[in-house]
XYZ file of N, CA and C in Angstrom:
873
model
N 21.238 9.849 -32.938
C 20.124 8.912 -32.872
C 19.132 9.390 -31.812
N 17.871 9.145 -32.048
C 16.808 9.499 -31.115
C 16.396 8.267 -30.308
N 16.226 8.458 -29.016
C 15.912 7.357 -28.110
C 14.555 7.589 -27.468
N 13.583 6.748 -27.819
C 12.334 6.714 -27.067
C 12.593 5.898 -25.810
N 12.180 6.436 -24.658
C 12.521 5.796 -23.393
C 11.311 5.697 -22.486
N 11.049 4.497 -21.985
C 10.047 4.321 -20.929
C 10.782 4.165 -19.599
N 10.094 4.493 -18.514
C 10.712 4.353 -17.194
C 11.809 5.370 -16.931
N 11.650 6.568 -17.463
C 12.708 7.579 -17.360
C 12.968 8.039 -15.932
N 12.014 7.842 -15.028
C 12.193 8.284 -13.647
C 12.837 7.231 -12.758
N 13.038 6.050 -13.302
C 13.642 4.980 -12.522
C 15.152 5.094 -12.451
N 15.766 4.188 -11.703
C 17.214 4.216 -11.500
C 17.959 4.118 -12.829
N 17.583 3.157 -13.664
C 18.258 2.982 -14.953
C 17.785 3.996 -15.977
N 16.490 4.244 -16.038
C 15.963 5.199 -17.011
C 16.569 6.578 -16.849
N 16.727 7.013 -15.597
C 17.316 8.329 -15.363
C 18.775 8.362 -15.802
N 19.465 7.225 -15.699
C 20.859 7.156 -16.158
C 20.936 7.284 -17.679
N 19.976 6.686 -18.385
C 19.922 6.864 -19.842
C 19.695 8.335 -20.183
N 18.777 8.977 -19.453
C 18.494 10.391 -19.709
C 19.728 11.259 -19.500
N 20.462 10.980 -18.442
C 21.593 11.824 -18.067
C 22.831 11.582 -18.920
N 22.950 10.391 -19.497
C 24.186 10.034 -20.198
C 24.069 9.953 -21.717
N 22.857 9.986 -22.244
C 22.674 9.779 -23.686
C 23.462 10.782 -24.524
N 23.508 12.034 -24.059
C 24.181 13.065 -24.854
C 25.656 12.759 -25.061
N 26.270 12.038 -24.120
C 27.691 11.684 -24.235
C 27.940 10.801 -25.453
N 26.901 10.090 -25.872
C 27.023 9.168 -27.000
C 26.391 9.751 -28.267
N 26.025 11.023 -28.194
C 25.457 11.696 -29.360
C 23.990 11.417 -29.592
N 23.267 11.020 -28.551
C 21.859 10.674 -28.684
C 20.976 11.666 -27.943
N 19.731 11.757 -28.378
C 18.741 12.596 -27.706
C 17.599 11.725 -27.207
N 17.206 11.922 -25.967
C 16.186 11.088 -25.335
C 14.829 11.778 -25.354
N 13.804 10.991 -25.694
C 12.417 11.447 -25.611
C 11.703 10.518 -24.631
N 11.556 11.007 -23.401
C 10.965 10.195 -22.339
C 9.452 10.143 -22.492
N 8.908 8.944 -22.409
C 7.467 8.736 -22.525
C 6.871 8.446 -21.147
N 5.778 9.097 -20.839
C 5.056 8.805 -19.612
C 4.228 7.537 -19.806
N 3.890 6.880 -18.709
C 3.111 5.638 -18.796
C 1.832 5.818 -19.597
N 1.154 6.937 -19.358
C -0.130 7.149 -20.035
C 0.033 7.406 -21.528
N 1.274 7.502 -22.003
C 1.514 7.719 -23.424
C 1.802 6.429 -24.178
N 1.983 5.314 -23.438
C 2.309 4.068 -24.137
C 1.650 2.817 -23.550
N 1.021 2.902 -22.386
C 0.529 1.680 -21.748
C -0.756 1.154 -22.384
N -1.378 0.181 -21.722
C -2.509 -0.537 -22.299
C -3.731 0.337 -22.543
N -3.773 1.515 -21.950
C -4.924 2.401 -22.151
C -4.846 3.188 -23.462
N -3.693 3.155 -24.097
C -3.468 3.910 -25.332
C -3.775 3.028 -26.533
N -4.527 3.544 -27.518
C -4.838 2.767 -28.711
C -3.568 2.538 -29.530
N -3.563 1.480 -30.319
C -2.412 1.192 -31.162
C -2.164 2.318 -32.160
N -3.228 2.905 -32.677
C -3.061 4.015 -33.632
C -2.385 5.216 -32.980
N -2.810 5.529 -31.761
C -2.191 6.650 -31.053
C -0.731 6.341 -30.714
N -0.474 5.095 -30.333
C 0.889 4.703 -30.011
C 1.778 4.788 -31.245
N 1.253 4.302 -32.351
C 2.013 4.353 -33.603
C 2.294 5.794 -34.006
N 1.304 6.652 -33.852
C 1.482 8.060 -34.190
C 2.545 8.702 -33.312
N 2.546 8.336 -32.021
C 3.495 8.922 -31.073
C 4.926 8.507 -31.386
N 5.096 7.316 -31.934
C 6.437 6.806 -32.216
C 6.856 7.037 -33.665
N 6.102 7.849 -34.379
C 6.388 8.086 -35.801
C 7.128 9.392 -36.068
N 7.558 10.063 -35.016
C 8.150 11.391 -35.189
C 9.571 11.359 -35.741
N 10.272 10.226 -35.547
C 11.674 10.177 -35.947
C 11.967 8.875 -36.687
N 12.778 8.973 -37.715
C 13.140 7.781 -38.488
C 14.357 7.084 -37.878
N 15.331 7.867 -37.445
C 16.534 7.304 -36.833
C 16.302 7.187 -35.336
N 15.688 6.078 -34.901
C 15.287 5.965 -33.497
C 15.399 4.532 -33.003
N 15.519 4.405 -31.686
C 15.390 3.121 -30.999
C 14.442 3.330 -29.828
N 13.880 2.236 -29.345
C 13.031 2.309 -28.154
C 13.690 1.482 -27.054
N 13.966 2.113 -25.914
C 14.542 1.424 -24.762
C 13.467 1.320 -23.685
N 13.080 0.097 -23.406
C 11.959 -0.158 -22.492
C 12.489 -0.505 -21.100
N 12.676 0.541 -20.273
C 13.138 0.357 -18.897
C 11.998 0.166 -17.915
N 10.823 0.661 -18.255
C 9.697 0.611 -17.323
C 9.298 -0.828 -17.030
N 8.965 -1.085 -15.786
C 8.516 -2.426 -15.390
C 7.883 -2.349 -14.012
N 7.055 -3.326 -13.727
C 6.541 -3.509 -12.377
C 7.594 -4.309 -11.619
N 8.344 -3.646 -10.742
C 9.446 -4.300 -10.035
C 9.128 -4.614 -8.577
N 7.885 -4.376 -8.182
C 7.473 -4.690 -6.817
C 7.194 -6.196 -6.737
N 8.161 -6.933 -6.250
C 8.070 -8.388 -6.303
C 6.937 -8.934 -5.440
N 6.701 -8.327 -4.284
C 5.602 -8.768 -3.428
C 4.257 -8.527 -4.108
N 4.125 -7.351 -4.734
C 2.884 -7.027 -5.430
C 2.666 -7.959 -6.619
N 3.721 -8.267 -7.332
C 3.608 -9.193 -8.468
C 3.118 -10.566 -8.008
N 3.608 -10.998 -6.858
C 3.213 -12.300 -6.332
C 1.739 -12.300 -5.924
N 1.286 -11.177 -5.367
C -0.097 -11.077 -4.893
C -1.085 -10.790 -6.017
N -0.635 -10.065 -7.040
C -1.506 -9.669 -8.149
C -0.840 -10.010 -9.479
N -0.759 -11.301 -9.808
C -0.044 -11.722 -11.017
C -0.647 -11.176 -12.304
N -1.959 -10.923 -12.321
C -2.583 -10.383 -13.538
C -2.070 -8.969 -13.837
N -1.899 -8.169 -12.785
C -1.363 -6.823 -12.974
C 0.085 -6.896 -13.439
N 0.837 -7.812 -12.862
C 2.235 -8.011 -13.261
C 2.312 -8.431 -14.725
N 1.434 -9.330 -15.149
C 1.388 -9.771 -16.547
C 1.097 -8.603 -17.476
N 0.141 -7.787 -17.107
C -0.206 -6.621 -17.919
C 0.969 -5.666 -18.044
N 1.586 -5.368 -16.891
C 2.647 -4.365 -16.873
C 3.914 -4.831 -17.579
N 4.314 -6.071 -17.323
C 5.623 -6.532 -17.788
C 5.600 -7.343 -19.075
N 4.424 -7.840 -19.441
C 4.361 -8.680 -20.641
C 3.498 -8.047 -21.730
N 2.240 -7.773 -21.413
C 1.332 -7.274 -22.443
C 1.765 -5.898 -22.968
N 2.205 -5.023 -22.095
C 2.714 -3.726 -22.558
C 3.932 -3.901 -23.453
N 4.779 -4.866 -23.096
C 5.972 -5.150 -23.903
C 5.590 -5.652 -25.281
N 4.597 -6.517 -25.338
C 4.137 -7.055 -26.619
C 3.692 -5.936 -27.554
N 2.871 -5.029 -27.047
C 2.357 -3.918 -27.871
C 3.477 -2.995 -28.330
N 4.385 -2.691 -27.434
C 5.475 -1.794 -27.791
C 6.394 -2.415 -28.836
N 6.760 -3.674 -28.633
C 7.643 -4.344 -29.588
C 6.976 -4.452 -30.958
N 5.691 -4.773 -30.964
C 4.929 -4.884 -32.206
C 4.869 -3.548 -32.942
N 4.548 -2.492 -32.214
C 4.448 -1.168 -32.831
C 5.794 -0.704 -33.358
N 6.855 -0.971 -32.603
C 8.196 -0.606 -33.070
C 8.563 -1.366 -34.337
N 8.150 -2.629 -34.423
C 8.434 -3.396 -35.649
C 7.748 -2.765 -36.852
N 6.500 -2.331 -36.696
C 5.773 -1.705 -37.803
C 6.472 -0.435 -38.286
N 7.191 0.226 -37.371
C 7.868 1.481 -37.700
C 9.362 1.292 -37.933
N 9.789 0.032 -37.967
C 11.206 -0.305 -38.200
C 12.116 0.282 -37.120
N 11.651 0.236 -35.864
C 12.406 0.767 -34.728
C 12.958 -0.397 -33.910
N 14.270 -0.457 -33.711
C 14.830 -1.480 -32.818
C 14.264 -1.333 -31.409
N 14.052 -2.466 -30.750
C 13.406 -2.481 -29.435
C 14.346 -3.108 -28.418
N 14.683 -2.364 -27.377
C 15.596 -2.846 -26.343
C 14.793 -3.093 -25.072
N 14.827 -4.320 -24.593
C 14.047 -4.727 -23.416
C 14.992 -5.025 -22.259
N 14.782 -4.360 -21.134
C 15.613 -4.570 -19.947
C 15.019 -5.713 -19.123
N 15.773 -6.794 -19.039
C 15.324 -7.970 -18.302
C 16.195 -8.162 -17.064
N 16.177 -9.358 -16.512
C 16.839 -9.612 -15.234
C 17.594 -10.932 -15.258
N 18.730 -10.968 -14.567
C 19.436 -12.240 -14.413
C 18.660 -13.188 -13.503
N 17.627 -12.674 -12.853
C 16.778 -13.528 -12.041
C 16.012 -14.566 -12.847
N 15.944 -14.399 -14.182
C 15.210 -15.362 -15.006
C 15.890 -16.730 -15.026
N 17.175 -16.787 -14.663
C 17.869 -18.081 -14.691
C 17.408 -19.003 -13.573
N 16.941 -18.423 -12.480
C 16.451 -19.255 -11.390
C 17.553 -19.679 -10.451
N 17.408 -20.868 -9.866
C 18.331 -21.310 -8.821
C 18.947 -22.669 -9.103
N 19.000 -23.067 -10.371
C 19.504 -24.409 -10.675
C 21.025 -24.480 -10.707
N 21.709 -23.319 -10.679
C 23.166 -23.319 -10.743
C 23.786 -22.598 -9.569
N 25.052 -22.873 -9.318
C 25.780 -22.225 -8.235
C 26.892 -21.319 -8.741
N 27.160 -21.348 -10.041
C 28.176 -20.491 -10.633
C 27.476 -19.468 -11.530
N 28.160 -18.376 -11.897
C 27.517 -17.357 -12.737
C 26.983 -17.931 -14.042
N 25.773 -17.509 -14.412
C 25.101 -18.025 -15.603
C 25.582 -17.304 -16.864
N 25.638 -18.062 -17.972
C 25.829 -17.414 -19.272
C 24.509 -17.434 -20.038
N 24.502 -16.805 -21.207
C 23.251 -16.609 -21.941
C 22.622 -17.908 -22.436
N 23.368 -18.999 -22.428
C 22.851 -20.261 -22.960
C 22.402 -21.218 -21.864
N 22.492 -20.780 -20.620
C 22.003 -21.604 -19.521
C 20.474 -21.619 -19.497
N 19.928 -22.654 -18.869
C 18.476 -22.776 -18.753
C 17.891 -21.602 -17.974
N 16.666 -21.244 -18.329
C 15.933 -20.232 -17.568
C 14.816 -20.924 -16.799
N 14.867 -20.789 -15.470
C 13.879 -21.438 -14.596
C 13.511 -20.481 -13.468
N 12.843 -19.357 -13.794
C 12.547 -18.350 -12.770
C 11.693 -18.909 -11.642
N 11.916 -18.358 -10.445
C 11.293 -18.916 -9.244
C 10.126 -18.107 -8.717
N 9.816 -16.958 -9.321
C 8.725 -16.134 -8.808
C 7.991 -15.448 -9.959
N 6.866 -14.849 -9.655
C 6.002 -14.251 -10.676
C 6.721 -13.121 -11.416
N 7.439 -12.283 -10.673
C 8.134 -11.167 -11.316
C 9.118 -11.660 -12.365
N 9.966 -12.597 -12.001
C 10.981 -13.065 -12.951
C 10.357 -13.905 -14.073
N 9.261 -14.580 -13.784
C 8.536 -15.273 -14.860
C 7.986 -14.264 -15.856
N 7.525 -13.122 -15.357
C 6.989 -12.096 -16.255
C 8.100 -11.469 -17.092
N 9.285 -11.331 -16.527
C 10.411 -10.781 -17.298
C 10.821 -11.753 -18.404
N 10.814 -13.039 -18.107
C 11.142 -14.030 -19.136
C 10.082 -14.034 -20.230
N 8.820 -13.943 -19.844
C 7.744 -13.879 -20.839
C 7.866 -12.604 -21.669
N 8.253 -11.492 -21.038
C 8.472 -10.249 -21.770
C 9.589 -10.385 -22.797
N 10.644 -11.072 -22.432
C 11.737 -11.339 -23.378
C 11.209 -12.058 -24.618
N 10.442 -13.109 -24.374
C 9.934 -13.925 -25.486
C 9.007 -13.113 -26.383
N 8.183 -12.267 -25.771
C 7.282 -11.434 -26.557
C 8.052 -10.403 -27.375
N 9.076 -9.816 -26.793
C 9.895 -8.840 -27.518
C 10.548 -9.487 -28.729
N 11.117 -10.663 -28.545
C 11.807 -11.357 -29.641
C 10.827 -11.823 -30.713
N 9.625 -12.223 -30.297
C 8.634 -12.721 -31.252
C 8.004 -11.594 -32.060
N 7.957 -10.393 -31.508
C 7.246 -9.292 -32.150
C 8.143 -8.264 -32.821
N 9.458 -8.419 -32.664
C 10.360 -7.445 -33.275
C 11.673 -8.135 -33.635
N 11.985 -8.185 -34.920
C 13.214 -8.860 -35.367
C 14.467 -8.081 -34.971
N 14.281 -6.853 -34.526
C 15.417 -6.037 -34.086
C 15.416 -5.889 -32.564
N 14.921 -6.899 -31.881
C 14.846 -6.842 -30.418
C 16.190 -7.206 -29.790
N 16.561 -6.435 -28.792
C 17.777 -6.667 -28.016
C 17.374 -6.816 -26.550
N 17.739 -7.939 -25.939
C 17.385 -8.231 -24.557
C 18.624 -8.097 -23.691
N 18.530 -7.284 -22.645
C 19.647 -7.100 -21.723
C 19.254 -7.637 -20.355
N 19.908 -8.709 -19.941
C 19.665 -9.293 -18.621
C 20.654 -8.701 -17.624
N 20.131 -8.029 -16.634
C 20.983 -7.349 -15.671
C 20.416 -7.523 -14.271
N 21.032 -6.893 -13.292
C 20.539 -7.010 -11.923
C 21.421 -6.292 -10.926
N 20.923 -6.156 -9.719
C 21.638 -5.553 -8.603
C 22.170 -4.169 -8.987
N 21.306 -3.348 -9.563
C 21.721 -2.041 -10.061
C 22.005 -1.062 -8.918
N 23.002 -0.223 -9.121
C 23.270 0.870 -8.194
C 23.693 2.096 -8.997
N 23.649 3.248 -8.343
C 24.031 4.491 -8.999
C 22.877 5.476 -9.019
N 23.064 6.533 -9.793
C 22.018 7.529 -9.932
C 21.871 8.407 -8.701
N 20.725 9.034 -8.588
C 20.458 9.967 -7.497
C 20.501 9.261 -6.145
N 21.068 9.930 -5.151
C 21.130 9.314 -3.826
C 19.754 9.233 -3.188
N 18.784 9.981 -3.736
C 17.424 9.955 -3.188
C 16.523 8.947 -3.897
N 17.061 8.243 -4.904
C 16.255 7.270 -5.660
C 15.763 6.166 -4.733
N 14.529 5.765 -4.927
C 13.882 4.803 -4.030
C 14.610 3.466 -3.990
N 15.178 3.038 -5.117
C 15.800 1.727 -5.185
C 17.331 1.793 -5.230
N 17.888 2.845 -4.666
C 19.336 2.993 -4.640
C 19.892 2.206 -3.453
N 20.339 0.982 -3.709
C 20.787 0.077 -2.647
C 21.965 0.669 -1.884
N 22.911 1.259 -2.588
C 24.088 1.837 -1.935
C 23.673 2.965 -0.993
N 22.812 3.855 -1.471
C 22.355 4.970 -0.639
C 21.613 4.473 0.597
N 20.813 3.425 0.431
C 20.060 2.881 1.577
C 21.004 2.333 2.641
N 22.090 1.656 2.189
C 23.026 1.100 3.168
C 23.825 2.207 3.850
N 24.172 3.252 3.115
C 24.896 4.372 3.716
C 23.996 5.124 4.692
N 22.734 5.274 4.333
C 21.774 5.896 5.248
C 21.648 5.065 6.521
N 21.601 3.749 6.346
C 21.548 2.853 7.508
C 22.783 3.048 8.383
N 23.948 3.165 7.742
C 25.196 3.356 8.492
C 25.192 4.678 9.239
N 24.668 5.716 8.607
C 24.625 7.035 9.251
C 23.749 7.044 10.489
N 22.768 6.152 10.532
C 21.812 6.127 11.640
C 22.096 5.030 12.661
N 23.219 4.329 12.506
C 23.561 3.251 13.428
C 23.846 3.794 14.819
N 23.347 3.094 15.833
C 23.698 3.451 17.203
C 25.068 2.885 17.556
N 25.383 1.723 17.012
C 26.697 1.126 17.202
C 27.488 1.204 15.913
N 28.435 0.323 15.755
C 29.279 0.318 14.558
C 29.227 -1.039 13.860
N 28.073 -1.719 13.997
C 27.953 -3.059 13.425
C 26.714 -3.143 12.540
N 26.883 -3.704 11.342
C 25.783 -3.966 10.421
C 25.788 -5.446 10.065
N 24.626 -5.933 9.625
C 24.509 -7.328 9.223
C 23.979 -7.406 7.790
N 24.436 -8.415 7.064
C 23.970 -8.580 5.688
C 23.969 -10.050 5.294
N 23.224 -10.347 4.258
C 22.936 -11.711 3.801
C 24.134 -12.325 3.063
N 24.692 -13.426 3.577
C 25.795 -14.084 2.876
C 25.338 -15.204 1.938
N 24.021 -15.379 1.808
C 23.507 -16.550 1.104
C 23.144 -16.280 -0.358
N 22.854 -15.031 -0.703
C 22.483 -14.710 -2.081
C 23.626 -13.974 -2.765
N 23.865 -14.319 -4.039
C 24.940 -13.647 -4.764
C 24.456 -13.148 -6.116
N 25.146 -12.116 -6.604
C 24.806 -11.522 -7.891
C 25.952 -10.633 -8.357
N 25.660 -9.748 -9.297
C 26.658 -8.819 -9.832
C 26.221 -7.388 -9.543
N 26.773 -6.721 -8.540
C 26.474 -5.299 -8.399
C 26.819 -4.593 -9.717
N 25.878 -3.844 -10.256
C 26.048 -3.275 -11.601
C 25.728 -1.787 -11.587
N 26.696 -0.997 -12.002
C 26.573 0.456 -12.032
C 25.754 0.866 -13.246
N 24.719 1.674 -13.021
C 23.806 2.018 -14.111
C 24.524 2.725 -15.264
N 25.523 3.548 -14.961
C 26.252 4.234 -16.037
C 27.015 3.248 -16.911
N 27.544 2.176 -16.283
C 28.229 1.137 -17.062
C 27.243 0.374 -17.937
N 26.046 0.127 -17.414
C 25.018 -0.566 -18.188
C 24.574 0.277 -19.380
N 24.435 1.574 -19.178
C 24.095 2.487 -20.283
C 25.155 2.397 -21.376
N 26.426 2.397 -20.981
C 27.515 2.311 -21.957
C 27.449 1.003 -22.735
N 27.177 -0.113 -22.041
C 27.046 -1.406 -22.716
C 25.895 -1.386 -23.710
N 24.765 -0.832 -23.274
C 23.583 -0.794 -24.129
C 23.849 -0.006 -25.406
N 24.429 1.180 -25.277
C 24.650 2.010 -26.454
C 25.698 1.408 -27.388
N 26.657 0.684 -26.832
C 27.638 0.039 -27.701
C 26.991 -1.099 -28.492
N 26.117 -1.865 -27.844
C 25.411 -2.934 -28.545
C 24.451 -2.368 -29.598
N 23.776 -1.264 -29.255
C 22.881 -0.616 -30.218
C 23.671 -0.130 -31.434
N 24.837 0.438 -31.183
C 25.702 0.908 -32.272
C 26.066 -0.227 -33.215
N 26.275 -1.424 -32.652
C 26.645 -2.593 -33.461
C 25.425 -3.306 -34.046
N 24.242 -2.742 -33.810
C 22.985 -3.334 -34.288
C 22.811 -4.778 -33.796
N 23.235 -5.012 -32.575
C 23.112 -6.342 -31.982
C 21.655 -6.669 -31.688
N 21.309 -7.939 -31.837
C 19.973 -8.429 -31.491
C 20.127 -9.713 -30.683
N 19.053 -10.108 -30.020
C 19.095 -11.324 -29.226
C 19.309 -11.036 -27.753
N 19.768 -12.047 -27.025
C 19.867 -11.992 -25.572
C 21.315 -11.818 -25.131
N 21.530 -10.840 -24.251
C 22.856 -10.570 -23.711
C 22.774 -10.370 -22.203
N 23.668 -11.017 -21.456
C 23.873 -10.610 -20.075
C 24.573 -9.260 -20.094
N 24.197 -8.372 -19.194
C 24.785 -7.033 -19.149
C 24.969 -6.618 -17.689
N 26.069 -7.071 -17.117
C 26.376 -6.801 -15.711
C 27.839 -6.382 -15.600
N 28.181 -5.773 -14.470
C 29.599 -5.510 -14.210
C 30.325 -6.829 -13.981
N 31.605 -6.844 -14.245
C 32.379 -8.066 -14.011
C 32.551 -8.284 -12.515
N 32.724 -9.538 -12.152
C 32.851 -9.896 -10.750
C 31.506 -10.120 -10.097
N 31.448 -11.081 -9.203
C 30.208 -11.342 -8.461
C 30.486 -11.241 -6.971
N 29.417 -11.187 -6.185
C 29.549 -11.039 -4.731
C 28.272 -11.490 -4.053
N 28.386 -11.866 -2.807
C 27.190 -12.068 -1.992
C 26.719 -10.698 -1.510
N 25.504 -10.623 -1.014
C 25.023 -9.361 -0.445
C 25.957 -8.904 0.683
N 26.404 -9.853 1.483
C 27.315 -9.534 2.576
C 28.607 -8.918 2.040
N 29.197 -9.518 1.023
C 30.441 -8.999 0.454
C 30.226 -7.612 -0.167
N 29.062 -7.435 -0.761
C 28.696 -6.158 -1.379
C 28.619 -5.053 -0.325
N 27.865 -5.304 0.747
C 27.708 -4.303 1.801
C 29.042 -4.057 2.503
N 29.819 -5.089 2.694
C 31.132 -4.933 3.326
C 32.026 -4.009 2.503
N 31.960 -4.134 1.177
C 32.757 -3.275 0.302
C 32.237 -1.836 0.323
N 30.928 -1.674 0.387
C 30.354 -0.318 0.509
C 30.900 0.366 1.746
N 30.895 -0.341 2.866
C 31.366 0.254 4.111
C 32.877 0.443 4.127
N 33.612 -0.438 3.474
C 35.073 -0.260 3.397
C 35.405 1.056 2.706
N 34.633 1.388 1.667
C 34.873 2.625 0.927
C 34.331 3.830 1.678
N 33.136 3.692 2.241
C 32.465 4.839 2.868
C 32.975 5.123 4.279
N 33.009 4.105 5.118
C 33.404 4.294 6.516
C 33.934 2.974 7.054
N 35.261 2.826 7.026
C 35.849 1.535 7.390
C 35.878 1.287 8.898
N 35.280 2.205 9.679
C 35.157 1.937 11.115
C 33.932 1.079 11.422
N 33.077 0.892 10.417
C 31.873 0.074 10.599
C 32.183 -1.375 10.251
N 31.792 -2.261 11.129
C 31.986 -3.698 10.918
C 30.721 -4.296 10.302
N 30.893 -5.059 9.235
C 29.766 -5.742 8.596
C 29.912 -7.231 8.853
N 28.871 -7.835 9.423
C 28.893 -9.257 9.753
C 27.816 -9.995 8.962
N 28.049 -11.267 8.639
C 27.029 -12.045 7.929
C 25.898 -12.466 8.859
N 24.690 -12.480 8.333
C 23.574 -13.017 9.111
C 23.716 -14.528 9.207
N 23.121 -15.104 10.239
C 23.223 -16.554 10.426
C 22.153 -17.301 9.645
N 21.045 -16.628 9.346
C 19.951 -17.266 8.616
C 19.594 -16.435 7.390
N 18.975 -17.074 6.419
C 18.488 -16.364 5.241
C 17.353 -15.433 5.640
N 17.221 -14.324 4.926
C 16.107 -13.425 5.174
C 14.798 -14.136 4.852
N 13.812 -13.955 5.721
C 12.491 -14.557 5.514
C 11.696 -13.668 4.563
N 11.554 -14.096 3.308
C 10.875 -13.287 2.298
C 9.626 -13.995 1.804
N 8.627 -13.207 1.487
C 7.384 -13.749 0.932
C 7.638 -14.354 -0.444
N 8.517 -13.727 -1.197
C 8.790 -14.140 -2.576
C 10.005 -15.054 -2.604
N 9.904 -16.145 -3.353
C 11.033 -17.055 -3.497
C 12.028 -16.459 -4.480
N 13.203 -16.073 -3.970
C 14.244 -15.460 -4.795
C 15.429 -16.411 -4.887
N 15.998 -16.529 -6.061
C 17.128 -17.425 -6.262
C 18.311 -17.022 -5.399
N 19.062 -18.012 -4.934
C 20.286 -17.734 -4.179
C 21.403 -17.267 -5.107
N 21.220 -17.476 -6.416
C 22.280 -17.143 -7.370
C 21.710 -16.357 -8.541
N 21.978 -15.044 -8.563
C 21.576 -14.202 -9.687
C 22.800 -13.672 -10.436
N 23.941 -14.320 -10.211
C 25.183 -13.875 -10.844
C 25.241 -14.352 -12.292
N 25.880 -13.550 -13.139
C 25.994 -13.880 -14.560
C 27.351 -13.420 -15.092
N 27.678 -13.879 -16.284
C 28.891 -13.441 -16.976
C 28.507 -12.933 -18.364
N 29.220 -11.903 -18.820
C 28.919 -11.273 -20.111
C 29.671 -11.946 -21.263
N 29.438 -13.223 -21.471
C 30.175 -13.926 -22.520
C 29.948 -13.316 -23.899
N 28.699 -12.966 -24.223
C 28.400 -12.483 -25.570
C 28.842 -11.044 -25.801
N 28.695 -10.207 -24.791
C 29.051 -8.801 -24.966
C 30.512 -8.649 -25.375
N 31.377 -9.501 -24.830
C 32.796 -9.407 -25.155
C 33.061 -9.634 -26.635
N 32.144 -10.295 -27.315
C 32.291 -10.554 -28.755
C 31.803 -9.380 -29.604
N 31.103 -8.434 -28.995
C 30.487 -7.333 -29.739
C 31.069 -5.961 -29.389
N 31.748 -5.858 -28.267
C 32.204 -4.548 -27.809
C 33.721 -4.505 -27.720
N 34.254 -3.309 -27.727
C 35.702 -3.130 -27.654
C 36.165 -2.761 -26.254
N 35.259 -2.259 -25.435
C 35.629 -1.814 -24.092
C 35.427 -2.938 -23.082
N 36.415 -3.201 -22.225
C 36.223 -4.219 -21.184
C 35.176 -3.760 -20.175
N 34.428 -4.701 -19.655
C 33.416 -4.372 -18.651
C 34.094 -4.083 -17.314
N 33.856 -2.924 -16.721
C 34.512 -2.605 -15.445
C 34.106 -3.573 -14.335
N 35.020 -3.793 -13.404
C 34.705 -4.588 -12.223
C 33.792 -3.766 -11.317
N 32.863 -4.430 -10.659
C 31.890 -3.713 -9.841
C 32.555 -2.934 -8.708
N 33.669 -3.446 -8.175
C 34.339 -2.744 -7.077
C 34.922 -1.411 -7.537
N 35.425 -1.366 -8.763
C 35.984 -0.125 -9.301
C 34.882 0.916 -9.478
N 33.772 0.500 -10.077
C 32.665 1.433 -10.306
C 32.027 1.870 -8.991
N 31.937 0.958 -8.034
C 31.384 1.297 -6.726
C 32.271 2.330 -6.019
N 33.573 2.140 -6.061
C 34.516 3.086 -5.457
C 34.343 4.474 -6.061
N 34.261 4.541 -7.380
C 34.111 5.834 -8.051
C 32.777 6.497 -7.708
N 31.718 5.698 -7.671
C 30.386 6.242 -7.391
C 30.318 6.814 -5.977
N 30.813 6.073 -4.996
C 30.750 6.549 -3.614
C 31.614 7.793 -3.426
N 32.804 7.780 -3.974
C 33.688 8.940 -3.786
C 33.243 10.157 -4.585
N 32.638 9.949 -5.737
C 32.128 11.083 -6.517
C 30.993 11.801 -5.795
N 30.314 11.079 -4.896
C 29.188 11.651 -4.163
C 29.491 11.819 -2.682
N 30.753 11.846 -2.332
C 31.173 11.834 -0.934
C 30.486 12.901 -0.090
N 30.380 14.117 -0.597
C 29.778 15.214 0.178
C 28.285 14.997 0.427
N 27.625 14.321 -0.519
C 26.167 14.170 -0.419
C 25.755 13.106 0.606
N 26.624 12.130 0.894
C 26.209 11.020 1.740
C 25.876 11.462 3.161
N 26.510 12.522 3.640
C 26.248 12.953 5.022
C 24.868 13.569 5.174
N 24.202 13.856 4.056
C 22.906 14.530 4.101
C 21.730 13.572 4.086
N 22.001 12.261 3.942
C 20.879 11.320 3.853
C 20.636 10.625 5.189
């Protein structure tokens, strides 16, 4: 199968590029200028007409939450209007459309992990745009598959949004042996390679609709960082902060979810985040000292 991919340079997009061959797929990465709002529909249609056996995986997004809050029109263009055009064009060409969304769309109305049938009440412009993108994808393509995920880790240690690498870099530069982390927000640390596997299994089953796609198990940021340090360097003590981080953007205290629907479509159990985190850190053990 041929995979058209947006956002190939991002944390998740690069994982699709690196792992697609394992599933017998070939990736054709598209640059922004090849599919965004500046491209005519005719040119976009022509660009996506090269292969009959194809899917489109839309990883690209404006993920700068502060910028989205300050410039909501740009966020709308990037995360919603571009999605509408892509989903529409894929429908005309009979191409399934996979949209990467966020568990942040559920908002903060619950304290336990959300399932796919819980209310969506996003608390900020970015997550509102992801929810609107979901609706546009579903409305414009009958073969749309929505994957709600979050707290991604993995990929290159130099990736800008590699949370694990950032915490290890912080540990390497500590003057003492104590770190602090937020005990108030919780979610599902999710390994990008595991998410790729979930996505390709759902695509294989021709699944459509909305699916949570996270590693099993949830954690607070504090528990997450504590586990990173337990694996990387257990001489470092991680303590909870006493107050919530002061952020410009209102972020839900609970972004945790459960993969209720995926279990009905796939044969492989979803790995626990601690198992995948252990493997990721140890597989890159030599590289961590260089950051």
